[in-house]
PDB file of C-alpha atoms in Angstrom:
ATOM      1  CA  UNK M 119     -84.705 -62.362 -35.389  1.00 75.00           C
ATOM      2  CA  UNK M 120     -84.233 -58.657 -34.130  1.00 81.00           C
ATOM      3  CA  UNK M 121     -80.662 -58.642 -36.048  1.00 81.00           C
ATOM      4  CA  UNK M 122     -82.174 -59.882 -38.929  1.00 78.00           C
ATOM      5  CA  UNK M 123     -84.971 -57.280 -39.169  1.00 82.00           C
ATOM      6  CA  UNK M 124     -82.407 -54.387 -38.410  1.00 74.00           C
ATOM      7  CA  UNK M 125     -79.774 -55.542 -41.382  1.00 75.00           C
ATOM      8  CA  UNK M 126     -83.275 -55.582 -43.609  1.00 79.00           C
ATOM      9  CA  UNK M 127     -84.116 -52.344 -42.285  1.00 75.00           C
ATOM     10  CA  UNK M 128     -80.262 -50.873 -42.941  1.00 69.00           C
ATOM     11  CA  UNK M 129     -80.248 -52.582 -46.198  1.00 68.00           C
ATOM     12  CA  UNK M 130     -83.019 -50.950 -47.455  1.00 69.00           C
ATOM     13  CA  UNK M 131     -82.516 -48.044 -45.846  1.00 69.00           C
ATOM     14  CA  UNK M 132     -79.255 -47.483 -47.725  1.00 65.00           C
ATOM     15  CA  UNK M 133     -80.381 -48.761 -50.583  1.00 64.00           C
ATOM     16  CA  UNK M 134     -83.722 -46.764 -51.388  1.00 66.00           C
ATOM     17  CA  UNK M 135     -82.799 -43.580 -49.064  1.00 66.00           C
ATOM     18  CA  UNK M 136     -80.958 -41.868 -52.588  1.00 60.00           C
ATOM     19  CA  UNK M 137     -84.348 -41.650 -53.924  1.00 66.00           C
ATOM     20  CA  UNK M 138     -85.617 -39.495 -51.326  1.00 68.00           C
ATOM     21  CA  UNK M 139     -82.411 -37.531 -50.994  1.00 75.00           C
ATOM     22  CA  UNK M 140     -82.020 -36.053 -54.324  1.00 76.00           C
ATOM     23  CA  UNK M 141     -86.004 -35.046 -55.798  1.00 78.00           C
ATOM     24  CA  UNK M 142     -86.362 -36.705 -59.077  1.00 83.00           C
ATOM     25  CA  UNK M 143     -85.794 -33.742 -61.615  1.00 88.00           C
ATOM     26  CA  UNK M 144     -82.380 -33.517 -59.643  1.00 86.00           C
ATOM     27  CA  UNK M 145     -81.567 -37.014 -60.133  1.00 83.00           C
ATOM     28  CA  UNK M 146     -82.463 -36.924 -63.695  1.00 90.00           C
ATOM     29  CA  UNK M 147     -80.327 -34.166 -64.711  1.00 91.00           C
ATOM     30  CA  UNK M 148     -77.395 -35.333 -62.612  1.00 87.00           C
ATOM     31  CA  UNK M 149     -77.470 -39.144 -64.359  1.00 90.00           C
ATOM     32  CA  UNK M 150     -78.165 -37.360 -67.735  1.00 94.00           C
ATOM     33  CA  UNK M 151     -75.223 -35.628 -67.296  1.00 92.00           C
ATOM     34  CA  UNK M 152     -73.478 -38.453 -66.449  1.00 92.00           C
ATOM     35  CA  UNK M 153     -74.738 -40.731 -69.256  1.00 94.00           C
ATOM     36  CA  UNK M 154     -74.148 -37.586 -71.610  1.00 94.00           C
ATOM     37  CA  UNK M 155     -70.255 -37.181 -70.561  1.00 93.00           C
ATOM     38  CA  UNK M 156     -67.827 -38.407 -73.531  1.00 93.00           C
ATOM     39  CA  UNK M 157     -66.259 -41.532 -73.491  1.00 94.00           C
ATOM     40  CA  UNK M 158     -62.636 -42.346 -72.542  1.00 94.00           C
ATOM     41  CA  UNK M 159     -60.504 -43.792 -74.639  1.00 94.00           C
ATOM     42  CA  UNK M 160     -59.755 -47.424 -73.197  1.00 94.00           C
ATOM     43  CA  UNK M 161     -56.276 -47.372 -72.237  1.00 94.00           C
ATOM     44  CA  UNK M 162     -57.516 -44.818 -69.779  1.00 94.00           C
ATOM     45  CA  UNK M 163     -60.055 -47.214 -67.933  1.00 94.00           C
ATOM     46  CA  UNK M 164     -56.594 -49.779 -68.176  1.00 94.00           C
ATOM     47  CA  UNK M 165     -54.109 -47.693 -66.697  1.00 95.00           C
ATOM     48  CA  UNK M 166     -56.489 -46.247 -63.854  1.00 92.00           C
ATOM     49  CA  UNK M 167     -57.514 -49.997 -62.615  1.00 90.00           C
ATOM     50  CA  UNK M 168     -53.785 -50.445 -62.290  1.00 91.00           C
ATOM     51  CA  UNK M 169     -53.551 -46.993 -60.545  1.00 90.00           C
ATOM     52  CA  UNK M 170     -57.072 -48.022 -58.848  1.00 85.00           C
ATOM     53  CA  UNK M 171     -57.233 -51.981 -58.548  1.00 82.00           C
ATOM     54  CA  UNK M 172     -60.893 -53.136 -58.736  1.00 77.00           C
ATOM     55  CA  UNK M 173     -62.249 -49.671 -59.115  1.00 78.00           C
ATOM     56  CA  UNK M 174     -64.607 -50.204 -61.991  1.00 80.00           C
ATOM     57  CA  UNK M 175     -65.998 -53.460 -60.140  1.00 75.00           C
ATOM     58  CA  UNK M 176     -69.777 -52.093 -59.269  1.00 67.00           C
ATOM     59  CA  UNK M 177     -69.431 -52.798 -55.957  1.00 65.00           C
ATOM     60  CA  UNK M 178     -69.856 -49.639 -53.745  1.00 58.00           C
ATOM     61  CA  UNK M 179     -70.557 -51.957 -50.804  1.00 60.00           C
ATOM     62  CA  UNK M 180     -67.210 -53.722 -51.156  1.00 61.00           C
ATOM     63  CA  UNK M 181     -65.595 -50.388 -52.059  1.00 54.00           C
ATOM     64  CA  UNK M 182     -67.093 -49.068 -48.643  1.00 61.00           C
ATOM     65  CA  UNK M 183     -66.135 -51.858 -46.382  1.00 61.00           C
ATOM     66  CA  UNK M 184     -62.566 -52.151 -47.762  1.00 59.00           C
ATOM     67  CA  UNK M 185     -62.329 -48.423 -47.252  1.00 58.00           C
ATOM     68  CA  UNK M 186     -63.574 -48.643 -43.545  1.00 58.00           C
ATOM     69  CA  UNK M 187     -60.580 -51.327 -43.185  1.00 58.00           C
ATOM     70  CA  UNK M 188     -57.987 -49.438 -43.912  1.00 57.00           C
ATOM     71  CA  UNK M 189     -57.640 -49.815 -47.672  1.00 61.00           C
ATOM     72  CA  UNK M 190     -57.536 -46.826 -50.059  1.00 60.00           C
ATOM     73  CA  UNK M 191     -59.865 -48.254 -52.600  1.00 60.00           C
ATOM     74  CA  UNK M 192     -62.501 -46.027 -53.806  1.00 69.00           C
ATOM     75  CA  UNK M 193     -64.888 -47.122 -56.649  1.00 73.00           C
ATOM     76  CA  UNK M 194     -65.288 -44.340 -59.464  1.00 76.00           C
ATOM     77  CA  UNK M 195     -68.840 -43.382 -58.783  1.00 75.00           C
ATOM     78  CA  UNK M 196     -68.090 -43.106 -55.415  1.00 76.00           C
ATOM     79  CA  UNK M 197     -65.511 -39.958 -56.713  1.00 79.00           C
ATOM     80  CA  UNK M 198     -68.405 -38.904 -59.006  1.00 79.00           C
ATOM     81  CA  UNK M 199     -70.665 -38.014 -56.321  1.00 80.00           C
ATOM     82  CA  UNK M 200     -68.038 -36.001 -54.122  1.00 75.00           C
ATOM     83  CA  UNK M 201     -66.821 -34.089 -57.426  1.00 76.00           C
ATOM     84  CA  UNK M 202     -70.757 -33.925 -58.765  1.00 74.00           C
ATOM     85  CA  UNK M 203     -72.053 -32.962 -55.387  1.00 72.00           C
ATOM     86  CA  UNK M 204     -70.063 -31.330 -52.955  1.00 64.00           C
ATOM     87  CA  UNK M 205     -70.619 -29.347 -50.813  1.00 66.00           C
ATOM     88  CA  UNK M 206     -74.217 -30.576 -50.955  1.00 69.00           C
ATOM     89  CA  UNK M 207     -73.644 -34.041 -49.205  1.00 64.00           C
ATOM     90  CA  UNK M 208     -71.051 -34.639 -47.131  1.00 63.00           C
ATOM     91  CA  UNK M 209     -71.324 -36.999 -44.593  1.00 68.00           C
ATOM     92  CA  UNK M 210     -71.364 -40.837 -45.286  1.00 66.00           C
ATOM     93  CA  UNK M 211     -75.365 -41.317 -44.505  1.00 68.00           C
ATOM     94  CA  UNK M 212     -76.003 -39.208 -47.280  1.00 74.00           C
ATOM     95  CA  UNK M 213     -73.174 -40.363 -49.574  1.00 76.00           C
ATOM     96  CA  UNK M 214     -73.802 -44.163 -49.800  1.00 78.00           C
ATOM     97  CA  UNK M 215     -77.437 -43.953 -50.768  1.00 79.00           C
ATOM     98  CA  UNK M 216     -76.372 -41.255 -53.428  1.00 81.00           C
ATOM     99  CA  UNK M 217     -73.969 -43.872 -54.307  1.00 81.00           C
ATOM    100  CA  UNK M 218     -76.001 -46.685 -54.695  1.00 80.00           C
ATOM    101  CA  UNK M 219     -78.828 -45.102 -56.892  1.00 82.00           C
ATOM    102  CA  UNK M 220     -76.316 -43.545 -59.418  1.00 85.00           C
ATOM    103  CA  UNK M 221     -74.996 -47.117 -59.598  1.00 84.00           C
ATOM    104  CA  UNK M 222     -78.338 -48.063 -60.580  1.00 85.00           C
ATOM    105  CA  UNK M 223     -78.336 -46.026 -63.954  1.00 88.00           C
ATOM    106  CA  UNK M 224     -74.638 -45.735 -64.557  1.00 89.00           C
ATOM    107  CA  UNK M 225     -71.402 -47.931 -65.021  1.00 90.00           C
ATOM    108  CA  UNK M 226     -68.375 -47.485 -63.119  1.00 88.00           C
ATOM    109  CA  UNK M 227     -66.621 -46.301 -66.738  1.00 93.00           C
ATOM    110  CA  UNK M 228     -69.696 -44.087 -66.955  1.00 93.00           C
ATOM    111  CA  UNK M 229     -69.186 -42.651 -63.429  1.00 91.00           C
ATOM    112  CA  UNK M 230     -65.786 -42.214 -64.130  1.00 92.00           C
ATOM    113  CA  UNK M 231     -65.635 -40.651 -67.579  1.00 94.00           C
ATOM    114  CA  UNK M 232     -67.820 -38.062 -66.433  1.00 92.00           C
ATOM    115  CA  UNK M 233     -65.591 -37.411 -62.750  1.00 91.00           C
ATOM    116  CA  UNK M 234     -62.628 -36.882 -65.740  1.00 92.00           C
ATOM    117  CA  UNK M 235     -64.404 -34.441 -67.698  1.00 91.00           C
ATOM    118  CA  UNK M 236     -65.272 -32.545 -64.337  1.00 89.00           C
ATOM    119  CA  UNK M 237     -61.810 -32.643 -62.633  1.00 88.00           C
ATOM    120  CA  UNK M 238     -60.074 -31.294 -66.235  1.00 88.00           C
ATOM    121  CA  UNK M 239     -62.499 -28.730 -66.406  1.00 86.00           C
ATOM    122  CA  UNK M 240     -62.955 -27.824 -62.762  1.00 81.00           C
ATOM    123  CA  UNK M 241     -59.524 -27.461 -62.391  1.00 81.00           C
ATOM    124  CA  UNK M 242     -58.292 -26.046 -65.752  1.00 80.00           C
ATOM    125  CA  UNK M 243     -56.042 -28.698 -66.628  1.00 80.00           C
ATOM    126  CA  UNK M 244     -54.938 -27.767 -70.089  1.00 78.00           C
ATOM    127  CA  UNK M 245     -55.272 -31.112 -72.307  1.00 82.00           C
ATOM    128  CA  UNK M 246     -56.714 -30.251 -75.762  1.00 78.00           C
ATOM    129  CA  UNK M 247     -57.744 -34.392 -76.739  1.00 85.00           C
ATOM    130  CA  UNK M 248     -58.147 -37.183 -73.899  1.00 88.00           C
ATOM    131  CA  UNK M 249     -58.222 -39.212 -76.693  1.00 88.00           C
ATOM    132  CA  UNK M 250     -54.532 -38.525 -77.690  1.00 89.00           C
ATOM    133  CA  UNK M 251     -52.815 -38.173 -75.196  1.00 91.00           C
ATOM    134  CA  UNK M 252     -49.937 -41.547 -74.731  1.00 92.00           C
ATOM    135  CA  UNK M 253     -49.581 -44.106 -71.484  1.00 94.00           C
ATOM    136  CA  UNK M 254     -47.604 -41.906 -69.573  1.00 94.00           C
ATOM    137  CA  UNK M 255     -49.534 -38.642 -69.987  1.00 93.00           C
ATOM    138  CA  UNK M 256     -52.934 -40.506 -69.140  1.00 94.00           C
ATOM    139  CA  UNK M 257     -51.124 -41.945 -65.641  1.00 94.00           C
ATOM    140  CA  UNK M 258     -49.895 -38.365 -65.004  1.00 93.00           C
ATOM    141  CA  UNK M 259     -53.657 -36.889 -65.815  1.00 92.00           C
ATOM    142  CA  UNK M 260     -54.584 -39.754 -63.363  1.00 92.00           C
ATOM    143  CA  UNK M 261     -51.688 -39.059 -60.422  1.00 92.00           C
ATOM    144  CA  UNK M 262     -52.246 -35.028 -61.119  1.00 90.00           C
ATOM    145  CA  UNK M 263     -56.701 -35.746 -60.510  1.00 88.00           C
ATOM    146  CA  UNK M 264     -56.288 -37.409 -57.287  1.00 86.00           C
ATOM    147  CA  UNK M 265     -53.636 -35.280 -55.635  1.00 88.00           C
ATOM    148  CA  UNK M 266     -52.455 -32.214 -57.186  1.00 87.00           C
ATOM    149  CA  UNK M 267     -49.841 -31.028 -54.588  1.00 89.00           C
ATOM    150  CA  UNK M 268     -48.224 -34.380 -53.903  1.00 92.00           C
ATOM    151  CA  UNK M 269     -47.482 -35.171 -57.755  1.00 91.00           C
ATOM    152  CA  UNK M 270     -46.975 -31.499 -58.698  1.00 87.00           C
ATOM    153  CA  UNK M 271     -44.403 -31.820 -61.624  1.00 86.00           C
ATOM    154  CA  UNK M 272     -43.051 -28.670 -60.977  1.00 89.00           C
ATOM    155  CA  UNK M 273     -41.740 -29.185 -57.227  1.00 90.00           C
ATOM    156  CA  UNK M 274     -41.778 -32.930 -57.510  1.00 90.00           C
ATOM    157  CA  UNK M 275     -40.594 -33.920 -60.569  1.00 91.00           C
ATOM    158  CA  UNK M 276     -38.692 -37.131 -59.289  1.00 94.00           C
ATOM    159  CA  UNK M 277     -41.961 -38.532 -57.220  1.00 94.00           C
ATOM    160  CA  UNK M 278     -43.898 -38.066 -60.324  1.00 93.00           C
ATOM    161  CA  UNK M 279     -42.034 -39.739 -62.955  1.00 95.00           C
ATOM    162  CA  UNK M 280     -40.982 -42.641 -60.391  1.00 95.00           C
ATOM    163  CA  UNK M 281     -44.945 -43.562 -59.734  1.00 95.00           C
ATOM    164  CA  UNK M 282     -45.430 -43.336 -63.845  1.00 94.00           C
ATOM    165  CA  UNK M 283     -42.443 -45.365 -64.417  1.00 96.00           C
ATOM    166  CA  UNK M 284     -44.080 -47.979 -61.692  1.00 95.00           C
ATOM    167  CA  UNK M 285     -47.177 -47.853 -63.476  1.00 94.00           C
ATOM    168  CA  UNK M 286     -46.081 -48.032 -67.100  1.00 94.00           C
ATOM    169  CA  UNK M 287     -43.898 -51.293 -65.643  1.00 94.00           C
ATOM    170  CA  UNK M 288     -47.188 -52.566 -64.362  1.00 92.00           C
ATOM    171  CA  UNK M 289     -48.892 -51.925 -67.806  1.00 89.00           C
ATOM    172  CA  UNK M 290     -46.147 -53.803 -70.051  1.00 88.00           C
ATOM    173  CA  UNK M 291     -45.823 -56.597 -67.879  1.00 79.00           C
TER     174      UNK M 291
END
């Protein structure tokens, strides 16, 4: 009975504690901004689930747990919130509850078009149109996002097109 009341307790806890986190004009103007963020064209959601499998599920509780065993799966609102956030919450008490209330208002492809947007413009990656831009360009966009210095094209330029190759494979298949 105890163990029941406690998983109740950490349930809502985790659920409703992003409420009290962020005050309400806050939250407002953060899942505006969200909302408001242009839309992706939707080879881009295509090619990062193959980059990202089961990203745009909205699960953040799966996403979570597979995390904590080992598995590099993130969901995209779960990037949002670092990216939209940071330095401001850090630590994983403060995270999932963030998590869990944007997920109320927003879609994974929501969270995600606007963590795009962001990361381009946060980190002066020169692209002119999302929207034109071909397969191979969107899964370098994608590779370049989540780790700059590992699929630099410049120093790397072998480990780069070998993971696009890989994914365009995936894609054609």
């Amino acid at each position: 009975m105890i163990s029941v009341i406690f998983i109740t307790g950490l349930f809502f806890f985790f659920h409703f504690r992003g409420f009290f986190i962020i005050d309400k004009s806050e939250r407002e103007k953060f899942i505006s901004e969200i909302k408001n963020s242009p839309q992706l064209p939707e080879k881009f959601y295509t090619i990062y689930n193959i980059i990202h499998p089961h990203s745009l599920e909205s699960k953040s509780w799966m996403h979570f747990i597979n995390h904590q065993a080992g598995e590099n799966r993130y969901c995209a609102c779960r990037e949002l919130v670092y990216a939209g956030l940071y330095p401001f919450y850090t630590k994983a008490w403060d995270i999932i509850p963030i998590i869990t209330m944007v997920e109320k208002y927003a879609t994974q492809e929501e969270c995600l078009n606007y963590y795009i947007h962001k990361k381009i413009k946060d980190e002066n990656i020169d692209i002119q149109n999302i929207n034109e831009l071909g397969d191979s360009e969107i899964a370098e966009l994608i590779l370049l996002i989540e780790n700059p210095s590992y699929y630099n094209k410049k120093r790397y330029p072998e480990r780069m097109h070998n993971r696009v190759s890989e994914i365009l494979n995936k894609l054609n298949k």
